[in-house]
Short mmCIF file of C-alpha atoms in Angstrom, two decimals:
data_model
loop_
_atom_site.label_atom_id
_atom_site.label_comp_id
_atom_site.label_asym_id
_atom_site.label_seq_id
_atom_site.Cartn_x
_atom_site.Cartn_y
_atom_site.Cartn_z
CA ASP A 141 0.16 -0.28 0.06
CA ALA A 142 1.40 3.50 -0.69
CA ASP A 143 2.21 5.66 2.16
CA VAL A 144 0.49 8.49 0.80
CA THR A 145 -2.95 8.19 -0.38
CA GLN A 146 -5.87 9.78 -2.61
CA THR A 147 -8.63 10.18 -3.11
CA PRO A 148 -10.72 9.69 -5.96
CA ARG A 149 -7.54 9.66 -8.30
CA ASN A 150 -9.92 11.58 -10.73
CA ARG A 151 -13.28 13.00 -10.57
CA ILE A 152 -15.27 15.48 -13.22
CA THR A 153 -17.81 17.20 -11.60
CA LYS A 154 -19.99 20.70 -12.53
CA THR A 155 -19.13 24.15 -11.91
CA GLY A 156 -21.06 25.01 -8.24
CA LYS A 157 -20.74 21.29 -6.83
CA ARG A 158 -19.13 20.67 -3.00
CA ILE A 159 -16.52 18.22 -4.21
CA MET A 160 -14.25 17.19 -0.99
CA LEU A 161 -10.83 14.93 -1.33
CA GLU A 162 -9.21 13.32 0.36
CA CYS A 163 -5.67 11.55 1.79
CA SER A 164 -4.74 9.20 4.35
CA GLN A 165 -0.68 8.71 5.19
CA THR A 166 0.99 5.92 7.17
CA LYS A 167 3.92 7.43 7.35
CA GLY A 168 3.68 8.78 10.80
CA HIS A 169 4.49 12.31 9.75
CA ASP A 170 2.78 15.52 12.19
CA ARG A 171 3.35 17.57 8.82
CA MET A 172 0.55 17.12 5.95
CA TYR A 173 0.11 19.81 2.50
CA TRP A 174 -2.42 19.78 -0.60
CA TYR A 175 -0.58 21.18 -3.63
CA ARG A 176 -2.32 22.48 -6.91
CA GLN A 177 0.12 21.34 -10.12
CA ASP A 178 -1.31 23.42 -13.40
CA PRO A 179 0.92 23.05 -16.26
CA GLY A 180 4.23 25.50 -16.34
CA LEU A 181 2.82 26.93 -13.38
CA GLY A 182 4.83 24.01 -11.60
CA LEU A 183 3.17 22.71 -7.86
CA ARG A 184 1.82 25.94 -5.71
CA LEU A 185 1.36 25.08 -1.86
CA ILE A 186 -2.82 25.58 -0.99
CA TYR A 187 -3.19 25.04 2.47
CA TYR A 188 -1.25 22.53 5.49
CA SER A 189 -1.45 21.61 8.89
CA PHE A 190 1.81 21.16 11.19
CA ASP A 191 -1.16 18.47 13.65
CA VAL A 192 -3.83 17.93 14.07
CA LYS A 193 -4.91 21.45 15.80
CA ASP A 194 -3.13 23.46 13.41
CA ILE A 195 -4.14 25.10 9.86
CA ASN A 196 -2.67 27.60 7.49
CA LYS A 197 -3.07 29.06 4.52
CA GLY A 198 -1.00 28.28 1.93
CA GLU A 199 -0.17 30.67 -1.13
CA ILE A 200 -3.67 29.82 -2.95
CA SER A 201 -6.34 28.71 -0.11
CA ASP A 202 -8.99 31.20 -1.74
CA GLY A 203 -11.37 29.16 -2.34
CA TYR A 204 -10.50 26.20 -0.87
CA SER A 205 -11.31 24.89 2.44
CA VAL A 206 -9.54 22.05 4.48
CA SER A 207 -10.53 19.87 7.53
CA ARG A 208 -7.37 17.63 9.86
CA GLN A 209 -9.56 15.52 10.75
CA ALA A 210 -7.08 12.61 12.55
CA GLN A 211 -3.20 13.05 12.45
CA ALA A 212 -2.68 10.63 9.76
CA LYS A 213 -6.44 12.44 7.27
CA PHE A 214 -6.50 15.53 5.84
CA SER A 215 -9.26 16.46 4.15
CA LEU A 216 -9.46 19.60 0.42
CA SER A 217 -12.54 20.63 0.33
CA LEU A 218 -13.56 23.43 -2.75
CA GLU A 219 -17.29 24.47 -1.60
CA SER A 220 -18.64 25.45 -4.97
CA ALA A 221 -16.18 24.73 -7.67
CA ILE A 222 -15.36 26.56 -9.91
CA PRO A 223 -14.20 26.10 -14.21
CA ASN A 224 -10.33 27.77 -12.72
CA GLN A 225 -9.54 25.39 -10.71
CA THR A 226 -9.25 22.33 -12.97
CA ALA A 227 -6.07 20.78 -11.77
CA LEU A 228 -4.03 17.88 -10.54
CA TYR A 229 -4.23 18.00 -6.82
CA PHE A 230 -1.78 16.41 -4.05
CA CYS A 231 -1.31 15.62 -1.01
CA ALA A 232 2.06 16.18 1.01
CA THR A 233 3.72 15.40 3.93
CA SER A 234 6.69 15.28 6.42
CA ALA A 235 8.23 14.54 9.35
CA HIS A 236 8.71 17.17 12.25
CA SER A 237 11.43 19.74 11.25
CA GLY A 238 13.69 19.20 13.92
CA GLY A 239 16.50 20.82 11.82
CA GLY A 240 18.14 18.07 9.85
CA SER A 241 17.35 17.36 6.29
CA GLY A 242 14.78 15.38 6.64
CA ALA A 243 12.88 17.41 8.09
CA ASN A 244 12.38 19.85 4.96
CA VAL A 245 11.65 16.10 2.25
CA LEU A 246 8.26 15.76 1.11
CA THR A 247 6.64 12.96 0.51
CA PHE A 248 3.18 12.59 -2.30
CA GLY A 249 0.77 10.44 -2.90
CA ALA A 250 0.01 9.77 -6.64
CA GLY A 251 -2.28 12.52 -7.53
CA SER A 252 -6.24 13.81 -7.33
CA ARG A 253 -7.04 14.94 -11.23
CA LEU A 254 -9.89 17.37 -11.11
CA THR A 255 -12.32 18.30 -13.74
CA VAL A 256 -14.92 21.52 -13.53
CA LEU A 257 -17.48 21.84 -16.25
CA GLN B 164 6.98 37.50 -8.11
CA GLN B 165 8.16 33.57 -8.99
CA GLN B 166 11.07 33.41 -5.72
CA VAL B 167 12.20 30.07 -8.10
CA LYS B 168 12.82 30.48 -11.65
CA GLN B 169 13.83 27.50 -13.14
CA SER B 170 15.11 26.35 -17.78
CA PRO B 171 14.61 24.47 -19.86
CA GLN B 172 10.62 24.60 -19.80
CA SER B 173 11.19 21.33 -22.05
CA LEU B 174 14.43 19.27 -23.28
CA ILE B 175 15.09 16.96 -25.42
CA VAL B 176 18.34 14.76 -25.25
CA GLN B 177 19.55 11.65 -27.12
CA LYS B 178 19.79 8.65 -25.54
CA GLY B 179 23.86 8.51 -23.76
CA GLY B 180 23.90 12.75 -23.74
CA ILE B 181 23.79 14.81 -20.40
CA SER B 182 20.84 16.48 -19.38
CA ILE B 183 21.55 20.00 -18.25
CA ILE B 184 18.40 21.78 -15.88
CA ASN B 185 18.34 25.55 -14.51
CA CYS B 186 17.22 27.29 -11.95
CA ALA B 187 18.15 30.71 -9.90
CA TYR B 188 16.65 32.79 -7.33
CA GLU B 189 16.86 35.40 -5.47
CA ASN B 190 15.80 35.30 -1.59
CA THR B 191 19.54 34.42 -0.09
CA ALA B 192 17.84 33.24 2.71
CA PHE B 193 17.01 30.00 1.08
CA ASP B 194 19.53 27.41 2.43
CA TYR B 195 18.30 24.09 1.07
CA PHE B 196 17.85 23.16 -2.06
CA PRO B 197 15.84 19.74 -3.71
CA TRP B 198 15.13 18.27 -6.95
CA TYR B 199 12.26 16.49 -7.28
CA GLN B 200 11.00 13.83 -10.14
CA GLN B 201 7.81 13.42 -10.86
CA PHE B 202 7.03 10.62 -13.69
CA PRO B 203 3.50 10.06 -15.27
CA GLY B 204 0.96 9.28 -13.20
CA LYS B 205 3.38 10.23 -10.24
CA GLY B 206 3.54 12.45 -7.34
CA PRO B 207 6.75 13.81 -7.35
CA ALA B 208 9.69 12.39 -5.10
CA LEU B 209 12.69 13.63 -4.37
CA LEU B 210 15.84 12.89 -6.25
CA ILE B 211 18.72 15.02 -4.36
CA ALA B 212 19.68 17.94 -2.61
CA ILE B 213 22.47 20.23 -1.80
CA ARG B 214 22.44 22.63 1.25
CA PRO B 215 24.69 25.74 0.41
CA ASP B 216 27.93 25.01 2.32
CA VAL B 217 28.80 23.13 -1.46
CA SER B 218 29.00 23.46 -4.73
CA GLU B 219 28.49 20.43 -5.69
CA LYS B 220 26.61 17.24 -5.46
CA LYS B 221 26.71 13.85 -6.59
CA GLU B 222 24.21 10.49 -6.44
CA GLY B 223 25.11 7.69 -9.20
CA ARG B 224 24.63 9.75 -12.45
CA PHE B 225 22.52 12.67 -10.89
CA THR B 226 25.21 16.18 -10.06
CA ILE B 227 23.61 19.19 -8.47
CA SER B 228 26.21 21.73 -8.90
CA PHE B 229 25.45 24.72 -7.12
CA ASN B 230 26.46 28.62 -7.24
CA LYS B 231 26.09 30.90 -4.26
CA SER B 232 27.31 34.03 -5.57
CA ALA B 233 24.82 33.97 -8.64
CA LYS B 234 22.57 32.68 -7.62
CA GLN B 235 22.04 29.74 -9.72
CA PHE B 236 22.15 25.69 -9.41
CA SER B 237 22.14 23.53 -12.05
CA LEU B 238 20.38 19.12 -12.02
CA HIS B 239 23.03 17.30 -14.51
CA ILE B 240 22.15 13.53 -15.80
CA MET B 241 24.72 12.15 -17.47
CA ASP B 242 24.75 9.31 -19.61
CA SER B 243 20.88 10.13 -19.96
CA GLN B 244 18.66 6.59 -20.44
CA PRO B 245 14.70 6.72 -21.63
CA GLY B 246 13.83 6.16 -17.92
CA ASP B 247 14.77 9.41 -16.95
CA SER B 248 12.17 10.43 -19.10
CA ALA B 249 9.57 12.98 -16.18
CA THR B 250 9.44 16.27 -14.83
CA TYR B 251 11.88 17.51 -12.64
CA PHE B 252 11.40 20.42 -10.35
CA CYS B 253 13.79 22.41 -8.03
CA ALA B 254 12.89 24.42 -5.46
CA ALA B 255 14.28 26.04 -2.16
CA SER B 256 13.58 27.12 1.03
CA VAL B 257 14.94 28.65 4.54
CA ARG B 258 16.31 25.74 6.46
CA GLY B 259 13.44 23.77 8.58
CA GLY B 260 10.97 24.64 6.85
CA SER B 261 8.78 21.97 4.71
CA GLU B 262 6.05 24.53 4.37
CA LYS B 263 7.95 27.15 3.12
CA LEU B 264 9.39 25.09 -0.30
CA VAL B 265 8.88 27.03 -3.16
CA PHE B 266 9.03 24.88 -6.29
CA GLY B 267 10.17 26.09 -10.59
CA LYS B 268 8.08 25.94 -12.74
CA GLY B 269 9.37 22.58 -13.96
CA THR B 270 11.04 21.04 -16.89
CA LYS B 271 9.76 17.98 -18.71
CA LEU B 272 12.56 15.97 -19.83
CA THR B 273 12.70 13.41 -22.39
CA VAL B 274 15.23 11.33 -23.58
CA ASN B 275 14.66 9.21 -27.07
CA PRO B 276 16.59 5.90 -27.31
#
């Protein structure tokens, strides 16, 4: 089984619909992230969480919300999807920062491709 | 303002050739420079990383060259193979700041047989 599992892997929806993308991890990492990937734009951080009670906005949080249900689960919601949210979404995890180089290593899931019509 | 500029956007190399991808940054506080490799249908995975106290780091056929004064770093893939065909992302962050990792826009590498 994958260390970081994302569901669904593919989703097609219509404008205005509520969508939830789910992420679970078996790495035992404290830190979880949601990124968005668009062709030619690289990876952009949407939200991140350092523990269950900690939620932080990233570079492009508008139109998105998240929930950290447990240490191992982090979900991303689009309350009212719009076409420009069509993208590939990645969940990632990392270990608690202790200053060592390993703390900066992100482990990504396989991605969730979302299409908003 | 893009903090990490990556070039080229795409690269085609013949098998056995050298692939070179370049990145430049402005923020002198950056002190961790990783490269991530992404195969189609997969998430990115850490390939190799360097800190600015060294000018070069080599792991197998993959080498990072780092020029602190020029604020540039590059990935060199020696003896490129078709299996190296992937998208490569450079990134940079301040110490201990996974949430501060800034990615370049990516380079799609194609290695022809």
